[in-house]
Short mmCIF file of C-alpha atoms in Angstrom, two decimals:
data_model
loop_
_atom_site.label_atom_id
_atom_site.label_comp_id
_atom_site.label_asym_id
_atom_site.label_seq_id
_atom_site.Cartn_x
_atom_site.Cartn_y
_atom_site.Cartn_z
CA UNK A 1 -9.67 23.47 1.44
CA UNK A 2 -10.60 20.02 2.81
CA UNK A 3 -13.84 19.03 4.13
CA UNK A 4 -15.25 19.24 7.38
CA UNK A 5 -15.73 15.32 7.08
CA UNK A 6 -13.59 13.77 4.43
CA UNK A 7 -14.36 10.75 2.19
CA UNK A 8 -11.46 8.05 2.56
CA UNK A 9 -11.04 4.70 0.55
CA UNK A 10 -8.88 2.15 1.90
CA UNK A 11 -8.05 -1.12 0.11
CA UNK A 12 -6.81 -3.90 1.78
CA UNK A 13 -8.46 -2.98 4.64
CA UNK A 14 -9.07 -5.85 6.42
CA UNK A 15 -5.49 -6.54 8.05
CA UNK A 16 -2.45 -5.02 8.38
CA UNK A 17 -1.71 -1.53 7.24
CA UNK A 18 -4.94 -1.21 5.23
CA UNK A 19 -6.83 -2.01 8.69
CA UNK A 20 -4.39 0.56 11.12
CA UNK A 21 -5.19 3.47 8.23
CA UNK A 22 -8.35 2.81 8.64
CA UNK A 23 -8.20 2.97 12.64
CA UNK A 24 -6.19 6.63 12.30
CA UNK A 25 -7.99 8.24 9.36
CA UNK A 26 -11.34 7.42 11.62
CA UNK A 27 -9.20 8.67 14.53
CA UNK A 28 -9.15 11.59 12.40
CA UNK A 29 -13.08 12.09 11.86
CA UNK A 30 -13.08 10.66 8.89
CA UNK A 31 -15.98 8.66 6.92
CA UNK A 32 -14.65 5.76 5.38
CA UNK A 33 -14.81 2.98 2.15
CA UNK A 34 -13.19 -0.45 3.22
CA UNK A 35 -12.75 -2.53 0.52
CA UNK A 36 -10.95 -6.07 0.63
CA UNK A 37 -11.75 -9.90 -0.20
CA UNK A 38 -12.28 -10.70 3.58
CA UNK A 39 -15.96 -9.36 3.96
CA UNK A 40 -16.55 -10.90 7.30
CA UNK A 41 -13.53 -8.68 8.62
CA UNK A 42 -14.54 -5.59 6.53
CA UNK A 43 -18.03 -5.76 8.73
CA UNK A 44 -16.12 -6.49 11.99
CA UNK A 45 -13.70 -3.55 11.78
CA UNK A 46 -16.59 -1.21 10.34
CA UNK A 47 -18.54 -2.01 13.47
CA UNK A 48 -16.15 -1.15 15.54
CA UNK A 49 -15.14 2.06 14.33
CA UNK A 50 -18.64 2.94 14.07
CA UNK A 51 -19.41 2.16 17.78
CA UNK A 52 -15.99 3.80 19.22
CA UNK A 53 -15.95 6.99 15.88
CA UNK A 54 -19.25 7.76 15.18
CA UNK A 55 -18.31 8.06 11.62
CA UNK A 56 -20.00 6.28 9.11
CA UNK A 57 -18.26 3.31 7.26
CA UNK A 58 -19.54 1.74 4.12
CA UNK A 59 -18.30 -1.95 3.16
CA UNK A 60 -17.50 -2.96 -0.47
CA UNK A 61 -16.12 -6.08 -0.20
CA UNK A 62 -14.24 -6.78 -3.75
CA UNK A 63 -11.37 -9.15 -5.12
CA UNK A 64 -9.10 -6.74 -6.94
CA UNK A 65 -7.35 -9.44 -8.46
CA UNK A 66 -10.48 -9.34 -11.40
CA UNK A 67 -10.30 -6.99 -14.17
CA UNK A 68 -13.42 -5.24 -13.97
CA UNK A 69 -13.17 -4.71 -10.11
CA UNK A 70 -11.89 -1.41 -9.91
CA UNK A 71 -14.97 0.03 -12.78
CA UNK A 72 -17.08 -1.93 -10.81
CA UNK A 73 -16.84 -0.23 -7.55
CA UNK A 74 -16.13 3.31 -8.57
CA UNK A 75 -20.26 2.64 -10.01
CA UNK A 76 -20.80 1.41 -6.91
CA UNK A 77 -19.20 4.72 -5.05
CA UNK A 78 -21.06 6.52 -7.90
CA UNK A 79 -24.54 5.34 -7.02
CA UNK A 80 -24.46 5.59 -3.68
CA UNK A 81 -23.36 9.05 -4.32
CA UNK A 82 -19.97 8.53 -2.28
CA UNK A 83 -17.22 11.30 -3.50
CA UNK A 84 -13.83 10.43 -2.04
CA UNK A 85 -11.38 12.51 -0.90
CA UNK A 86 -8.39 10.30 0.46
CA UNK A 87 -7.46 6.78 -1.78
CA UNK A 88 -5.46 4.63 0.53
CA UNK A 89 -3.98 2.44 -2.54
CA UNK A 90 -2.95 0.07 0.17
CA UNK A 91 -4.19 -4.21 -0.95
CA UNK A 92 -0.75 -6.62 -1.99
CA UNK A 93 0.99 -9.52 -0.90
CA UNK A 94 3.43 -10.99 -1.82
CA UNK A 95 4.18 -14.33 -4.08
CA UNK A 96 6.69 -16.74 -2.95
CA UNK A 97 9.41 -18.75 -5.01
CA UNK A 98 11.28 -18.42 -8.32
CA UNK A 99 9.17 -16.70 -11.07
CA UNK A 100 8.78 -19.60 -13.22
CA UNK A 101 7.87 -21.95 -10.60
CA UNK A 102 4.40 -20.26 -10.89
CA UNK A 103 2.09 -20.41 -13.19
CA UNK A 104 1.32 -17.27 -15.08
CA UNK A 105 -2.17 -16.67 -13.66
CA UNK A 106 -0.66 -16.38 -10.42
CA UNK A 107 1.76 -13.67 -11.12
CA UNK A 108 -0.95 -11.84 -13.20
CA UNK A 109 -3.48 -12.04 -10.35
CA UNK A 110 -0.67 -10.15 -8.49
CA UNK A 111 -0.03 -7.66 -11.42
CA UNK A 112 -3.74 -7.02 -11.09
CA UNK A 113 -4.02 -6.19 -7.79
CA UNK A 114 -0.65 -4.15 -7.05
CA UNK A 115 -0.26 -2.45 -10.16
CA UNK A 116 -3.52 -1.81 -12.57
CA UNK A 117 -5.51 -2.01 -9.44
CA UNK A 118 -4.53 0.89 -7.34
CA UNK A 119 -3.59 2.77 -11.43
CA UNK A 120 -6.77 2.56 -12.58
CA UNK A 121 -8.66 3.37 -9.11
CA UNK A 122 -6.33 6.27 -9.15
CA UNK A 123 -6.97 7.52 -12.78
CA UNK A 124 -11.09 6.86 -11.99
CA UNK A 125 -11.45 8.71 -8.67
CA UNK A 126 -8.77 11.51 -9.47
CA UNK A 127 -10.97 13.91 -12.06
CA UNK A 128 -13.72 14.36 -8.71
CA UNK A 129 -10.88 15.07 -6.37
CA UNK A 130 -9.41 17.74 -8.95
CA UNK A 131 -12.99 19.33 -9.48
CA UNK A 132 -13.42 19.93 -5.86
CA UNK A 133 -10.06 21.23 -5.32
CA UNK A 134 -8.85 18.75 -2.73
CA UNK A 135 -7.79 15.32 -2.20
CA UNK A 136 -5.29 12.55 -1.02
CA UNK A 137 -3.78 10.08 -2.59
CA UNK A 138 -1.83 7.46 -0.72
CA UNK A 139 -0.01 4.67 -2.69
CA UNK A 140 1.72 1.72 -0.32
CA UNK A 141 4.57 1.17 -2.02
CA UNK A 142 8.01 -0.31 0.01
CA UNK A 143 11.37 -0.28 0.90
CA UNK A 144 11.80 -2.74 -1.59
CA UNK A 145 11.34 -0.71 -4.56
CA UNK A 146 14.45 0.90 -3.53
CA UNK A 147 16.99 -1.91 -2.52
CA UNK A 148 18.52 -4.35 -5.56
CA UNK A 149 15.81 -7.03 -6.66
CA UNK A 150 16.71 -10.46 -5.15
CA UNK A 151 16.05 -14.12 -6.52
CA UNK A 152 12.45 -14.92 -5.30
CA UNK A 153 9.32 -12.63 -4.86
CA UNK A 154 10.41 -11.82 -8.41
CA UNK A 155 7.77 -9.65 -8.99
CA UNK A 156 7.65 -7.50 -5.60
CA UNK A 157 10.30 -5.34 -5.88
CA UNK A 158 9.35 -4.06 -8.99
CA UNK A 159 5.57 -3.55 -8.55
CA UNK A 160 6.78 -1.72 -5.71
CA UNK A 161 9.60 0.38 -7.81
CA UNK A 162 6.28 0.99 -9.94
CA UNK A 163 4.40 2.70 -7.36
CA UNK A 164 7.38 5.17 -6.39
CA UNK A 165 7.62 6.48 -10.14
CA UNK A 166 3.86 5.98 -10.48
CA UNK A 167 3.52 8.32 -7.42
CA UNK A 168 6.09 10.96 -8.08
CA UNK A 169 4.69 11.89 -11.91
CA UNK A 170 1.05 11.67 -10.19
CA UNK A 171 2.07 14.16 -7.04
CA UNK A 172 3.54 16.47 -10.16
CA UNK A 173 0.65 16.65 -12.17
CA UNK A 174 -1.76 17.35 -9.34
CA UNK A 175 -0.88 19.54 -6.76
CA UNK A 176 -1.39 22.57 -8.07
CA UNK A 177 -5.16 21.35 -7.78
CA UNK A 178 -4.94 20.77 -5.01
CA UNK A 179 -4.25 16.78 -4.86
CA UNK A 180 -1.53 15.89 -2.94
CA UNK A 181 0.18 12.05 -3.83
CA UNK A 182 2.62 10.05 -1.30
CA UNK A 183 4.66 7.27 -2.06
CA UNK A 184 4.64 5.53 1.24
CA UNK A 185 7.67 3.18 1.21
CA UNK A 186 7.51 1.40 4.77
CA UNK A 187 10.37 -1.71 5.69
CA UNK A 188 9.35 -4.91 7.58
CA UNK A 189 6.07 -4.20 9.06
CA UNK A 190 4.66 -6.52 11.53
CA UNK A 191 1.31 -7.61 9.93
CA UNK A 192 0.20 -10.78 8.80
CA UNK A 193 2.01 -10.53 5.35
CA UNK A 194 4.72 -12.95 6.03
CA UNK A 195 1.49 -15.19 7.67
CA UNK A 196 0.27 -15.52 4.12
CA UNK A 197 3.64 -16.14 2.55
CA UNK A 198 4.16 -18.95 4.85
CA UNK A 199 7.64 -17.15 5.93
CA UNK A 200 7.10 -15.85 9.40
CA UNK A 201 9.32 -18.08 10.72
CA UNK A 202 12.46 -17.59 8.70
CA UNK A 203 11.53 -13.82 9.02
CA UNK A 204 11.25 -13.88 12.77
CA UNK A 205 15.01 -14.16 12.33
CA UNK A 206 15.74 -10.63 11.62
CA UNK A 207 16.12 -8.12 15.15
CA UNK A 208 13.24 -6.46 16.35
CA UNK A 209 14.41 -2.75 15.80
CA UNK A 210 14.33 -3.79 11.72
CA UNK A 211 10.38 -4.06 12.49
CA UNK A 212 7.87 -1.40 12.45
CA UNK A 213 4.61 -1.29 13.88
CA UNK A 214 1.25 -0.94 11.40
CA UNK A 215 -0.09 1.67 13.46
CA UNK A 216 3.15 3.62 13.21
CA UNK A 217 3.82 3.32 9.53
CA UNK A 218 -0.03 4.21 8.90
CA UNK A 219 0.39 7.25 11.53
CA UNK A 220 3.28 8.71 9.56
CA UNK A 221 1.92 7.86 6.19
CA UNK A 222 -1.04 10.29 6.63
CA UNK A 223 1.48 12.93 8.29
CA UNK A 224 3.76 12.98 4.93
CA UNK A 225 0.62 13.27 2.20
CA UNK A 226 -0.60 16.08 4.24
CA UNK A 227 2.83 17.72 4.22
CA UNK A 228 2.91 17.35 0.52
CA UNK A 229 5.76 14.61 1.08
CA UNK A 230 5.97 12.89 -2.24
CA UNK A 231 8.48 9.88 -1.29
CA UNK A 232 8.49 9.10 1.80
CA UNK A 233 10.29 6.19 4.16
CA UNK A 234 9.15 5.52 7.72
CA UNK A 235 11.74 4.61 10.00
CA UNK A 236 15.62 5.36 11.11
CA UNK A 237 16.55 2.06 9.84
CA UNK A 238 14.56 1.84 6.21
CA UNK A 239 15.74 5.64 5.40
CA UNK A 240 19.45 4.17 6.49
CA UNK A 241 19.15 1.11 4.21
CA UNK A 242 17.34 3.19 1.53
CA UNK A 243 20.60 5.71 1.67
CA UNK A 244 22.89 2.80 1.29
CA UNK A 245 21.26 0.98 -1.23
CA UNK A 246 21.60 4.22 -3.42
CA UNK A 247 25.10 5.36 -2.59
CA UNK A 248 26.58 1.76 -3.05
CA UNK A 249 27.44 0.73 -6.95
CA UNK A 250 25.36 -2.05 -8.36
CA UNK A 251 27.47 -4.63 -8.27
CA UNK A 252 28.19 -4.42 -4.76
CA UNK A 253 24.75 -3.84 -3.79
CA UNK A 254 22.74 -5.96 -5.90
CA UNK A 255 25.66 -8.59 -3.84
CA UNK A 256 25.10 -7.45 -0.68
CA UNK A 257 21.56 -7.96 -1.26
CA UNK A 258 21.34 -11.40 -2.72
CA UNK A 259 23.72 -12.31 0.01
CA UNK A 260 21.52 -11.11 3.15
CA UNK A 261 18.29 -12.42 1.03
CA UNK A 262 19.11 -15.99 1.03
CA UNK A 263 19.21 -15.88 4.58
CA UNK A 264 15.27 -15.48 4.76
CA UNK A 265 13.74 -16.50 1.58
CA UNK A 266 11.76 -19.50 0.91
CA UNK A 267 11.90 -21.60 -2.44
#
């Protein structure tokens, strides 16, 4: 059975989705880890949802992109004595451009932080969850790992494709002790993603009802790992394109996708 005041870790917290899971998991009474690169906005949001939740909020800033960060703050949860219940498995972005017009430590900054990252956190925090019978895990994954990989953001797609398999073995193994594990795949979220990618304005191109608010896709993320949802899509439109990318045969799709893509990629 789940605490009376549950333990959750977000990453990423500091914007977007990470930030509006934070907002409706202390909506929810919940105490909360925030961990991101942006420690100035870690203490800002923390204040806030002190002041307006009366929940307690502890601030680990940390750049996931280093090797040892994930070892390093599970000691850091470990001496405070901080058990956590709910892993929001939520930092990314996303790297513009052809894959070999980066350089390597680029992409495996990025492999860092969206793959062994949110893994290891996962395999660190998941033996305390299973010993007290209860916990949620919540792994941000995307629409993307669904659809045909385009030409650009090589990597995205299948980091994201990661996190769906990643998730579904993980949800298996656990919850029969009581650990349930979501995939949460959202669309085109309006956050400051495409900010940092330097394509908001070719993606302002695309209608409004493709677009989903944080809020929203954070509101129905927490709804699906408490209802033992192991996949799951938010959104009319992403659960249409996700059909439709899977009934279509490759060819066609992987097409239709590099057709639409080159309509809003950059480099």
């Amino acid at each position: 059975m789940p605490i009376t005041r549950p333990l959750s870790l977000v990453t990423g917290a500091s914007a977007g989705i990470g930030a509006a899971f934070a907002h409706a998991l202390a909506e929810r009474g919940h105490d909360l880890v925030l961990v991101a690169r942006r420690a100035e906005r870690l203490h800002a949001l923390a204040a806030v949802l002190r002041e307006s939740r009366g929940i307690d909020v502890t601030v680990l800033p940390c750049d996931l992109a280093l090797r040892e960060a994930p070892q390093r703050l599970c000691m850091e949860l470990a001496e405070r004595g901080l058990a956590v219940d709910w892993l929001v498995n939520n930092a990314g972005y996303g790297v513009p451009g052809s894959f070999v017009g980066n350089d390597w430590r680029t992409h495996e900054d990025f492999l860092q932080v969206l793959l062994v990252a949110p893994t290891e956190l996962a395999w660190r925090l998941l033996p305390g969850m299973r010993e007290r019978g209860y916990g949620r895990i919540v792994n941000v994954a995307s629409l993307a790992g669904f659809v045909p990989g385009t030409a650009g953001h090589t990597l995205y797609a299948a980091a994201k494709a990661y996190m769906i398999k990643f998730s579904q073995s993980l949800a298996l193994e656990n919850r029969a002790a009581g650990v349930n594990v979501c995939a949460l795949c959202p669309g085109f979220t309006r956050s400051e993603f495409h900010d940092v990618t330097g394509t908001r304005a070719i993606m302002n191109r695309l209608p409004a009802f493709m677009w989903l608010d944080a809020a929203e896709v954070a509101r129905q993320g927490i709804a699906a790992v408490e209802q033992g949802r192991i996949v799951y899509v938010p959104g009319r439109v992403n659960r249409l394109i996700k059909a439709l990318a899977e009934a279509l045969p490759d060819r066609l799709a992987l097409w239709l996708g590099s057709r639409q893509a080159r309509r809003y990629r950059r480099g």
